Coordinates of C-alpha atoms in Angstrom, one line a residue:
X313 CA 0.0 0.0 0.0
X314 CA 1.5 3.3 -1.0
X315 CA 0.9 6.7 0.7
X316 CA 0.8 10.1 -1.0
X317 CA 0.0 13.7 0.0
X318 CA -1.6 14.3 -3.3
X319 CA -5.4 14.7 -3.2
X320 CA -7.3 12.3 -5.4
X321 CA -8.1 13.5 -8.9
X322 CA -11.8 13.6 -8.2
X323 CA -11.3 16.1 -5.3
X324 CA -9.0 18.5 -7.1
X325 CA -10.3 21.9 -8.0
X326 CA -9.7 22.5 -11.7
X327 CA -7.3 25.3 -12.5
X328 CA -8.8 28.5 -14.0
X329 CA -7.7 29.9 -17.3
X330 CA -5.6 32.6 -15.7
X331 CA -3.8 30.1 -13.5
X332 CA -3.1 27.8 -16.5
X333 CA -1.9 30.8 -18.5
X334 CA 0.4 31.9 -15.7
X335 CA 1.8 28.3 -15.3
X336 CA 2.4 28.2 -19.1
X337 CA 4.3 31.5 -19.0
X338 CA 6.3 30.4 -15.9
X339 CA 7.4 27.2 -17.5
X340 CA 8.9 29.1 -20.4
X341 CA 9.9 32.5 -19.0
X342 CA 10.2 31.9 -15.2
X343 CA 7.6 34.5 -14.4
X344 CA 7.2 33.4 -10.8
X345 CA 10.8 34.4 -10.1
X346 CA 9.6 38.1 -10.4
X347 CA 6.9 37.9 -7.8
X348 CA 8.9 40.3 -5.6
X349 CA 8.0 43.1 -8.1
X350 CA 4.3 42.7 -7.1
X351 CA 5.2 44.0 -3.6
X352 CA 7.5 46.8 -4.9
X353 CA 6.5 49.8 -2.9
X354 CA 5.9 53.2 -4.4
X355 CA 5.7 56.4 -2.2
X356 CA 2.7 58.6 -2.7
X357 CA 3.3 62.3 -3.4
X358 CA 1.8 64.7 -5.9
X359 CA 5.1 65.9 -7.2
X360 CA 5.9 62.4 -8.5
X361 CA 3.2 62.6 -11.1
X362 CA 5.3 64.8 -13.5
X363 CA 7.4 61.8 -14.6
X364 CA 4.3 59.8 -15.2
X365 CA 2.8 62.5 -17.3
X366 CA 5.9 62.5 -19.4
X367 CA 5.8 58.7 -19.8
X368 CA 2.1 58.6 -20.8
X369 CA 2.6 61.5 -23.2
X370 CA 5.4 59.6 -24.8
X371 CA 3.2 56.5 -25.2
X372 CA 0.6 58.7 -27.0
X373 CA 3.4 60.1 -29.2
X374 CA 4.4 56.7 -30.3
X375 CA 0.8 55.6 -31.1
X376 CA -0.1 58.8 -33.0
X377 CA 3.3 58.9 -34.7
X378 CA 2.8 55.4 -36.1
X379 CA -0.6 56.4 -37.5
X380 CA 0.8 59.6 -39.2
X381 CA 3.7 57.7 -40.9
X382 CA 1.1 55.8 -43.0
X383 CA 0.1 59.1 -44.8
X384 CA 3.1 61.5 -44.6
X385 CA 5.5 61.7 -47.6
X386 CA 8.9 63.1 -46.5
X387 CA 9.9 64.4 -49.9
X388 CA 10.9 67.8 -51.0
X389 CA 10.0 67.1 -54.6
X390 CA 7.8 69.9 -56.0
X391 CA 4.1 69.3 -56.8
X392 CA 1.0 71.5 -57.6
X393 CA -1.7 71.4 -55.0
X394 CA -5.2 70.5 -56.2
X395 CA -6.8 69.5 -52.9
X396 CA -9.9 70.7 -51.1
X397 CA -8.3 73.8 -49.4
X398 CA -9.3 76.6 -51.8
X399 CA -6.7 79.3 -50.8
X400 CA -3.8 77.0 -51.8
X401 CA -5.3 75.7 -55.0
X402 CA -2.7 75.7 -57.9
X403 CA 0.3 76.7 -55.7
X404 CA 3.6 74.9 -56.0
X405 CA 4.7 73.1 -52.8
X406 CA 6.8 70.2 -51.6
X407 CA 5.3 66.7 -51.3
X408 CA 5.9 66.9 -47.5
X409 CA 3.6 70.0 -47.2
X410 CA 1.0 68.5 -49.6
X411 CA 0.8 65.3 -47.6
X412 CA 0.4 67.3 -44.4
X413 CA -2.5 69.1 -46.0
X414 CA -3.9 65.8 -47.0
X415 CA -3.7 64.4 -43.5
X416 CA -5.4 67.6 -42.2
X417 CA -8.3 67.8 -44.7
X418 CA -8.7 64.4 -46.4
X419 CA -7.7 61.6 -44.0
X420 CA -10.5 60.6 -41.6
X421 CA -9.4 61.8 -38.1
X422 CA -6.1 63.0 -39.5
X423 CA -6.3 66.5 -38.1
X424 CA -7.2 65.2 -34.6
X425 CA -4.3 62.7 -34.7
X426 CA -1.9 65.5 -35.8
X427 CA -3.0 67.7 -33.0
X428 CA -2.9 64.8 -30.5
X429 CA 0.7 64.3 -31.6
X430 CA 1.7 67.9 -31.3
X431 CA 0.0 68.5 -27.9
X432 CA 1.5 65.3 -26.5
X433 CA 5.0 66.5 -27.5
X434 CA 4.5 69.9 -25.8
X435 CA 3.1 68.3 -22.7
X436 CA 5.9 65.7 -22.5
X437 CA 8.6 68.3 -22.7
X438 CA 6.9 70.5 -20.1
X439 CA 6.4 67.5 -17.8
X440 CA 10.1 66.5 -18.2
X441 CA 11.2 70.1 -17.3
X442 CA 9.1 70.0 -14.1
X443 CA 10.3 66.5 -13.3
X444 CA 13.9 67.6 -13.6
X445 CA 13.2 70.7 -11.5
X446 CA 11.6 68.6 -8.8
X447 CA 14.6 66.3 -8.6
X448 CA 16.9 69.3 -8.5
X449 CA 15.0 71.1 -5.7
X450 CA 14.7 68.0 -3.5
X451 CA 18.3 66.7 -4.0
X452 CA 17.3 63.3 -5.4
X453 CA 20.3 63.5 -7.8
X454 CA 22.7 62.6 -5.0
X455 CA 24.5 59.2 -4.7
X456 CA 23.6 56.7 -6.0
X457 CA 21.4 58.5 -8.6
X458 CA 24.0 60.6 -10.4
X459 CA 23.9 58.4 -13.5
X460 CA 20.1 58.4 -13.6
X461 CA 20.2 62.2 -13.4
X462 CA 22.4 62.3 -16.5
X463 CA 20.1 59.9 -18.3
X464 CA 17.1 62.1 -17.5
X465 CA 18.9 65.2 -18.7
X466 CA 19.9 63.5 -21.9
X467 CA 16.3 62.4 -22.4
X468 CA 15.2 66.0 -22.1
X469 CA 17.7 67.1 -24.7
X470 CA 16.7 64.3 -27.1
X471 CA 13.0 64.9 -26.7
X472 CA 13.6 68.6 -27.4
X473 CA 15.5 67.8 -30.6
X474 CA 12.8 65.2 -31.5
X475 CA 10.1 67.9 -31.1
X476 CA 12.0 70.4 -33.2
X477 CA 12.6 67.9 -36.0
X478 CA 9.0 66.8 -36.0
X479 CA 7.9 70.5 -36.0
X480 CA 10.0 71.1 -39.1
X481 CA 8.7 68.1 -41.1
X482 CA 5.6 69.8 -42.7
X483 CA 7.9 72.2 -44.6
X484 CA 5.5 75.1 -44.1
X485 CA 6.6 78.7 -43.9
X486 CA 6.8 78.8 -40.1
X487 CA 8.8 75.6 -39.7
X488 CA 11.0 76.6 -42.6
X489 CA 11.9 79.8 -40.7
X490 CA 12.9 77.7 -37.8
X491 CA 15.2 75.7 -40.0
X492 CA 16.7 78.9 -41.4
X493 CA 17.6 79.9 -37.8
X494 CA 19.1 76.5 -37.2
X495 CA 21.2 76.9 -40.3
X496 CA 22.4 80.3 -39.2
X497 CA 23.4 78.9 -35.7
X498 CA 25.2 76.0 -37.4
X499 CA 27.1 78.3 -39.7
X500 CA 28.2 80.5 -36.7
X501 CA 30.2 77.6 -35.2
X502 CA 33.9 78.3 -35.9
X503 CA 35.9 76.0 -38.2
X504 CA 33.3 73.2 -38.5
X505 CA 30.1 75.2 -39.0
X506 CA 30.1 75.3 -42.8
X507 CA 30.9 71.6 -43.0
X508 CA 28.2 70.7 -40.6
X509 CA 25.7 72.8 -42.5
X510 CA 26.5 71.2 -45.9
X511 CA 26.3 67.8 -44.4
X512 CA 23.0 68.4 -42.6
X513 CA 21.2 70.2 -45.4
X514 CA 22.9 68.3 -48.3
X515 CA 24.0 71.6 -50.0
X516 CA 23.1 75.2 -49.9
X517 CA 20.0 76.0 -47.8
X518 CA 17.3 74.8 -48.1
X519 CA 18.5 72.0 -50.4
X520 CA 16.4 68.9 -51.2
X521 CA 17.6 66.5 -48.5
X522 CA 16.9 68.1 -45.2
X523 CA 13.2 66.9 -44.8
X524 CA 14.1 63.2 -45.6
X525 CA 17.0 63.3 -43.2
X526 CA 14.9 64.9 -40.4
X527 CA 12.3 62.3 -41.0
X528 CA 14.8 59.5 -40.5
X529 CA 16.0 61.1 -37.3
X530 CA 12.4 61.7 -36.1
X531 CA 11.0 58.2 -36.6
X532 CA 14.0 56.0 -36.2
X533 CA 17.1 57.2 -34.5
X534 CA 15.8 59.6 -31.8
X535 CA 12.8 57.4 -30.8
X536 CA 15.1 54.4 -30.5
X537 CA 17.5 56.3 -28.3
X538 CA 14.7 57.6 -26.2
X539 CA 13.1 54.2 -25.7
X540 CA 16.5 52.7 -24.8
X541 CA 17.4 55.4 -22.3
X542 CA 13.9 55.4 -20.8
X543 CA 14.1 51.7 -20.2
X544 CA 17.5 52.1 -18.5
X545 CA 16.1 55.0 -16.5
X546 CA 13.1 53.0 -15.2
X547 CA 15.3 50.0 -14.4
X548 CA 17.6 52.2 -12.3
X549 CA 14.5 53.6 -10.5
X550 CA 13.5 50.1 -9.6
X551 CA 17.0 49.1 -8.6
X552 CA 17.8 52.1 -6.5
X553 CA 14.3 52.2 -5.0
X554 CA 12.2 55.3 -4.9
X555 CA 13.1 58.4 -3.0
X556 CA 10.7 59.8 -0.4
X557 CA 10.2 62.8 1.7
X558 CA 11.1 62.7 5.4
X559 CA 8.5 61.7 7.9
X560 CA 7.6 59.3 10.7
X561 CA 8.7 55.7 9.8
X562 CA 10.7 56.8 6.8
X563 CA 14.4 56.0 6.8
X564 CA 17.3 55.7 4.4
X565 CA 16.7 51.9 4.3
X566 CA 12.9 51.6 3.7
X567 CA 10.2 53.0 1.5
X568 CA 6.7 53.9 2.9
X569 CA 3.9 53.7 0.3
X570 CA 1.7 51.4 -1.7
X571 CA 2.6 48.2 -3.4
X572 CA 2.7 47.8 -7.2
X573 CA -0.2 45.4 -7.3
X574 CA -3.0 46.3 -7.0
X575 CA -2.9 49.8 -5.6
X576 CA -0.2 51.6 -7.7
X577 CA -1.2 49.7 -10.9
X578 CA -4.8 50.8 -10.5
X579 CA -3.8 54.4 -9.8
X580 CA -1.3 54.6 -12.6
X581 CA -3.8 53.1 -15.1
X582 CA -6.5 55.6 -14.1
X583 CA -4.0 58.4 -14.3
X584 CA -2.9 57.3 -17.8
X585 CA -6.5 57.6 -19.1
X586 CA -6.9 61.0 -17.3
X587 CA -3.8 62.3 -19.1
X588 CA -5.0 60.9 -22.4
X589 CA -8.4 62.5 -21.9
X590 CA -6.9 65.9 -21.2
X591 CA -4.7 65.8 -24.3
X592 CA -7.6 64.6 -26.4
X593 CA -9.7 67.5 -25.2
X594 CA -6.9 69.9 -26.1
X595 CA -6.5 68.3 -29.5
X596 CA -10.2 68.6 -30.2
X597 CA -10.8 72.2 -29.1
X598 CA -7.5 74.0 -29.2
X599 CA -6.1 74.4 -32.7
X600 CA -2.3 74.2 -33.0
X601 CA 0.2 74.4 -35.8
X602 CA -2.4 75.2 -38.5
X603 CA 0.1 74.8 -41.4
X604 CA -2.5 75.8 -44.1
X605 CA -2.5 79.3 -42.7
X606 CA 1.2 79.8 -43.2
X607 CA 1.5 78.3 -46.7
X608 CA 4.5 76.4 -48.2
X609 CA 8.0 77.4 -47.3
X610 CA 9.8 79.9 -49.6
X611 CA 13.3 81.2 -48.7
X612 CA 12.4 84.8 -49.7
X613 CA 9.4 85.0 -47.4
X614 CA 8.7 85.0 -43.6
X615 CA 5.5 85.4 -41.6
X616 CA 5.1 88.3 -39.3
X617 CA 5.0 87.3 -35.6
X618 CA 6.6 83.9 -36.2
X619 CA 7.0 82.1 -32.9
X620 CA 8.5 78.6 -32.4
X621 CA 7.1 76.0 -30.0
X622 CA 7.5 77.1 -26.3
X623 CA 10.6 74.9 -25.6
X624 CA 12.6 76.8 -28.2
X625 CA 11.4 80.2 -27.1
X626 CA 14.5 80.9 -24.9
X627 CA 16.8 80.3 -27.8
X628 CA 14.7 82.7 -30.0
X629 CA 14.8 85.3 -27.2
X630 CA 18.6 85.0 -26.8
X631 CA 19.1 85.6 -30.5
X632 CA 16.9 88.6 -30.6
X633 CA 18.4 90.2 -27.4
X634 CA 22.0 89.8 -28.2
X635 CA 23.5 92.8 -30.1
X636 CA 24.9 92.4 -33.6
X637 CA 28.6 91.9 -32.9
X638 CA 31.1 90.3 -35.2
X639 CA 34.8 90.6 -36.1
X640 CA 37.2 89.3 -38.6
X641 CA 40.3 87.3 -37.7
X642 CA 43.5 87.2 -39.8
X643 CA 42.9 85.1 -42.9
X644 CA 39.5 86.8 -43.6
X645 CA 37.4 84.5 -41.4
X646 CA 34.4 86.2 -39.8
X647 CA 33.3 85.3 -36.2
X648 CA 29.7 86.2 -35.8
X649 CA 29.4 86.6 -32.0
X650 CA 25.8 87.9 -32.4
X651 CA 24.8 84.3 -33.2
X652 CA 27.6 82.2 -31.7
X653 CA 27.1 83.5 -28.1
X654 CA 23.3 83.3 -27.8
X655 CA 22.8 80.3 -30.1
X656 CA 25.8 78.0 -29.2
X657 CA 27.7 79.2 -26.1
X658 CA 24.7 80.1 -23.9
X659 CA 22.8 76.8 -24.4
X660 CA 26.0 74.8 -24.0
X661 CA 26.8 76.5 -20.7
X662 CA 23.2 76.0 -19.5
X663 CA 23.4 72.3 -20.3
X664 CA 26.8 71.9 -18.6
X665 CA 25.5 73.5 -15.5
X666 CA 22.4 71.3 -15.3
X667 CA 24.3 68.1 -16.1
X668 CA 27.2 68.8 -13.8
X669 CA 25.5 70.1 -10.7
X670 CA 25.3 66.7 -8.9
X671 CA 29.0 66.2 -9.3
X672 CA 29.8 69.8 -8.3
X673 CA 27.7 69.5 -5.1
X674 CA 29.3 66.1 -4.3
X675 CA 32.8 67.5 -4.8
X676 CA 32.1 70.6 -2.6
X677 CA 30.6 68.6 0.3
X678 CA 32.7 65.5 0.0
X679 CA 29.5 63.6 0.8
X680 CA 29.8 59.9 -0.3
X681 CA 26.8 58.6 1.6
X682 CA 23.7 57.1 -0.2
X683 CA 20.6 59.4 0.0
X684 CA 17.1 58.0 -0.3
X685 CA 15.4 60.7 1.7
X686 CA 14.5 64.0 0.0
X687 CA 15.2 67.6 1.1
X688 CA 12.4 70.1 1.3
X689 CA 13.4 73.0 -1.0
X690 CA 13.4 75.4 2.0
X691 CA 16.0 73.2 3.8
X692 CA 18.6 73.9 1.1
X693 CA 18.1 77.7 0.4
X694 CA 21.1 78.2 -1.9
X695 CA 20.3 75.3 -4.2
X696 CA 16.7 76.3 -4.3
X697 CA 17.5 79.9 -5.0
X698 CA 19.9 78.9 -7.8
X699 CA 17.4 76.6 -9.4
X700 CA 14.6 79.2 -9.4
X701 CA 16.9 82.0 -10.7
X702 CA 17.8 79.6 -13.5
X703 CA 14.1 79.2 -14.3
X704 CA 13.7 83.0 -14.2
X705 CA 16.6 83.4 -16.8
X706 CA 14.8 81.0 -19.0
X707 CA 11.5 82.9 -18.7
X708 CA 13.2 86.3 -19.5
X709 CA 14.6 84.8 -22.7
X710 CA 11.3 83.2 -23.4
X711 CA 9.4 86.5 -23.3
X712 CA 12.2 88.1 -25.2
X713 CA 11.5 85.7 -28.1
X714 CA 8.0 87.3 -28.4
X715 CA 9.2 90.9 -28.4
X716 CA 7.4 91.7 -31.6
X717 CA 4.1 90.1 -30.5
X718 CA 4.2 91.9 -27.1
X719 CA 5.0 95.2 -28.8
X720 CA 2.0 94.8 -31.2
X721 CA -0.5 93.5 -28.6
X722 CA 0.4 96.0 -25.9
X723 CA 1.3 99.0 -28.1
X724 CA 4.8 99.2 -26.8
X725 CA 8.2 99.9 -28.4
X726 CA 9.9 96.7 -29.6
X727 CA 13.3 98.3 -29.0
X728 CA 12.3 99.1 -25.4
X729 CA 11.2 95.5 -24.8
X730 CA 14.5 94.3 -26.3
X731 CA 16.5 96.5 -23.9
X732 CA 14.3 95.3 -21.0
X733 CA 15.2 91.8 -21.9
X734 CA 18.9 92.6 -22.1
X735 CA 18.9 94.2 -18.7
X736 CA 16.6 91.6 -17.3
X737 CA 19.0 88.8 -18.3
X738 CA 21.3 90.0 -15.6
X739 CA 18.9 91.7 -13.1
X740 CA 16.0 89.3 -12.9
X741 CA 18.0 86.1 -12.0
X742 CA 19.9 88.1 -9.4
X743 CA 16.8 89.5 -7.7
X744 CA 15.1 86.1 -8.0
X745 CA 18.1 84.4 -6.3
X746 CA 18.1 86.9 -3.4
X747 CA 14.3 86.8 -2.8
X748 CA 14.0 83.0 -3.1
X749 CA 16.9 82.5 -0.6
X750 CA 15.4 85.0 1.9
X751 CA 12.0 83.2 1.6
X752 CA 13.6 79.8 2.3
X753 CA 15.4 81.2 5.3
X754 CA 12.2 82.8 6.5
X755 CA 10.3 79.5 6.2
X756 CA 13.1 77.9 8.2
X757 CA 12.7 80.5 10.9
X758 CA 8.9 79.9 10.8
X759 CA 9.4 76.1 11.3
X760 CA 11.8 76.7 14.2
X761 CA 9.2 79.1 15.8
X762 CA 6.4 76.5 15.4
X763 CA 8.6 73.9 17.1
X764 CA 9.5 76.1 20.0
X765 CA 6.2 78.0 20.5
X766 CA 3.6 75.9 18.7
X767 CA 1.1 76.8 16.0
X768 CA -1.4 79.6 16.1
X769 CA -4.8 78.3 17.1
X770 CA -6.8 81.4 16.1
X771 CA -8.3 81.5 19.7
X772 CA -8.1 84.8 21.4
X773 CA -7.7 84.9 25.1
X774 CA -8.2 87.9 27.5
X775 CA -5.7 88.0 30.4
X776 CA -6.7 89.3 33.9
X777 CA -5.2 92.7 33.2
X778 CA -7.2 93.1 30.0
X779 CA -4.6 92.1 27.4
X780 CA -5.7 90.0 24.5
X781 CA -3.4 87.2 23.2
X782 CA -3.7 84.4 20.7
X783 CA -3.3 80.9 22.1
X784 CA -0.7 78.5 20.7
X785 CA -0.7 74.7 20.8
X786 CA 2.0 72.1 20.3
X787 CA 2.4 70.5 16.9
X788 CA 1.5 66.9 16.4
X789 CA 4.3 64.4 17.0
X790 CA 4.5 63.5 13.3
X791 CA 4.8 67.2 12.4
X792 CA 7.6 67.7 15.0
X793 CA 9.4 64.7 13.7
X794 CA 9.3 65.9 10.1
X795 CA 10.6 69.4 11.0
X796 CA 13.3 68.0 13.2
X797 CA 14.4 65.3 10.8
X798 CA 16.0 67.6 8.3
X799 CA 19.7 67.3 7.8
X800 CA 21.8 70.2 9.3
X801 CA 24.1 71.2 6.5
X802 CA 27.3 73.0 7.5
X803 CA 30.1 74.5 5.4
X804 CA 33.5 72.9 5.3
X805 CA 36.2 74.1 7.7
X806 CA 38.8 76.6 6.4
X807 CA 41.8 74.7 4.9
X808 CA 45.2 75.0 6.5
X809 CA 47.8 76.8 4.3
X810 CA 50.6 74.9 6.1
X811 CA 50.9 71.7 8.1
X812 CA 52.5 71.5 11.5
X813 CA 56.0 71.3 10.0
X814 CA 55.5 74.5 8.0
X815 CA 55.2 72.8 4.7
X816 CA 52.8 74.5 2.3
X817 CA 49.7 72.6 1.5
X818 CA 50.0 71.5 -2.2
X819 CA 46.2 71.4 -2.6
X820 CA 45.6 74.7 -0.9
X821 CA 44.1 76.3 -4.1
X822 CA 41.5 73.6 -4.8
X823 CA 40.6 73.2 -1.1
X824 CA 40.2 77.0 -0.9
X825 CA 37.7 76.9 -3.8
X826 CA 35.8 74.0 -2.1
X827 CA 35.7 76.0 1.1
X828 CA 34.3 79.1 -0.6
X829 CA 31.7 77.1 -2.5
X830 CA 30.7 75.2 0.6
X831 CA 30.2 78.5 2.4
X832 CA 28.0 79.7 -0.5
X833 CA 26.0 76.5 -0.5
X834 CA 25.6 76.0 3.3
X835 CA 26.5 79.2 5.0
X836 CA 24.0 81.3 7.1
X837 CA 21.5 78.5 7.6
X838 CA 18.9 78.6 10.4
X839 CA 19.9 76.0 13.0
X840 CA 17.5 73.4 14.3
X841 CA 16.4 73.7 18.0
X842 CA 18.8 72.0 20.3
X843 CA 17.6 69.2 22.7
X844 CA 17.6 71.6 25.6
X845 CA 15.5 74.1 23.7
X846 CA 13.0 71.4 22.7
X847 CA 12.8 70.0 26.2
X848 CA 12.1 73.5 27.6
X849 CA 9.4 74.1 24.9
X850 CA 7.7 70.8 25.7
X851 CA 7.7 71.6 29.4
X852 CA 6.0 74.9 28.6
X853 CA 3.4 73.1 26.5
X854 CA 2.8 70.5 29.2
X855 CA 2.5 73.2 31.8
X856 CA 0.0 75.1 29.7
X857 CA -2.2 72.0 29.2
X858 CA -2.2 71.1 32.9
X859 CA -2.0 74.3 34.9
X860 CA -1.3 73.9 38.7
X861 CA -4.1 74.3 41.2
X862 CA -4.4 77.5 43.3
X863 CA -5.1 76.8 47.0
X864 CA -6.1 73.3 46.1
X865 CA -8.5 74.4 43.3
X866 CA -8.0 75.1 39.6
X867 CA -8.3 78.6 38.2
X868 CA -11.7 80.2 38.5
X869 CA -13.8 80.5 35.4
X870 CA -12.7 83.4 33.3
X871 CA -9.3 83.6 35.0
X872 CA -5.9 82.4 33.9
X873 CA -3.1 81.1 36.2
X874 CA 0.0 83.2 36.5
X875 CA 2.2 80.5 34.9
X876 CA -0.1 80.3 31.9
X877 CA -0.2 84.1 31.6
X878 CA 3.6 84.2 31.6
X879 CA 3.8 81.4 29.0
X880 CA 1.3 83.3 26.7
X881 CA 3.4 86.4 27.1
X882 CA 6.5 84.5 26.1
X883 CA 4.7 83.1 23.1
X884 CA 3.9 86.7 22.0

């Protein structure tokens, strides 16, 4: 007689279709080895949604882009238009422009898909900018996420180029003006500019090869790079685990939030449909890039009030604001600084600053620890002020790119607006930096005051001698923990110029630079309350909540004990 733990066949519950499908996949792919991903925890905070908006917009871009490739003809061969749009009847244009008109007026749903594609691109770049700014202000770029910061920055650059190339494909008068500006910037690069221009355009501008080449970049090379980098970016996010804001129960070694299945998956799925719906509404009711209004591109024409998409506005503003300045070097070679500085040097410097900030901060502080808890922007005033001043510089240049439109709409002098932009490039970021840093320090002082004196209750009390005061009460334990858990940043000590034997320090210059930068980053911070100060504050709160009895009795109705009166006066 044999024994077995297996239940008889007649008593077994038959496996469902889902279980059989899972078993089939596990036998071939080892799916059950990834069960740990189901319990992957995601923290919950509204600022994390920017990355999701960018991801969902990219999915829409891929779907709508595939649809548009079925009808778009990336050819610069000339044709005569005989379509349904009467104002362009009989005009000579490129096949690219004619196919764009066909998509807009003759393909069922073509105009809606075009505008879905365009709005998705604009929203994706905007979400990426806010996502990058959120990481910068909270310090999530620190070890071990420096590589992921660089990947995210490269993604922003690639998506911006992808948007510009796609914006240029219709070969209309507006996008052709943008290509003309790109050609001028390329020619301004010393030594290699003319070679790069001839290679890119396939000859003298506009040539006959630029649209097919842009099309290859737009649908093959750049999307492939973006998908590859995005995949690596998400893998690193999973590997390093998510960052989270400080709070009770949150440490550098855990993540407090909701698991991937089913909570986060359900929320992410709903949010995807919400983002899709918003973009669909924009595409349906807000017209954008109406190429039939501009007409086909002609090198001898330009539309009044021409404006690029918003993400290129800062470059347009820099070109318009910089004065016409050029000189000739020996050999008859002309250096056009009026285009080289605003079109090449300024964007390059801005990109170097953004990409290199994590490494600069790590070098200045010498901090080699892993960071999984985020800073509140107020807790790092200098970094926050620098980031916001950088944004203000971008906005000044952005509005400078619309100087002609602003002059027309508000009946102002365009020259006056241009001079305001030139002055604002230096003045506005400086003022923004000072004001933002002061606001961060003021909020630090406010947090310290709430810890030591409690929050305002809005309840007015009348003291025995007739004075009216507002009552304060202690913060909750979780609020106190959050405010006290911030890291106390301190500048590095001043380096020694000589050692004990009188030998000069060979690294004195680099250490002096680090010292000055650390004073700039971490100097003049508001210190957290000490243990003694917090203990004294808690004793005051406990004394106020449980006042001592007077002659064996509590205070009479309408009266306040002397100790509570003194405490309220101290609070004031």
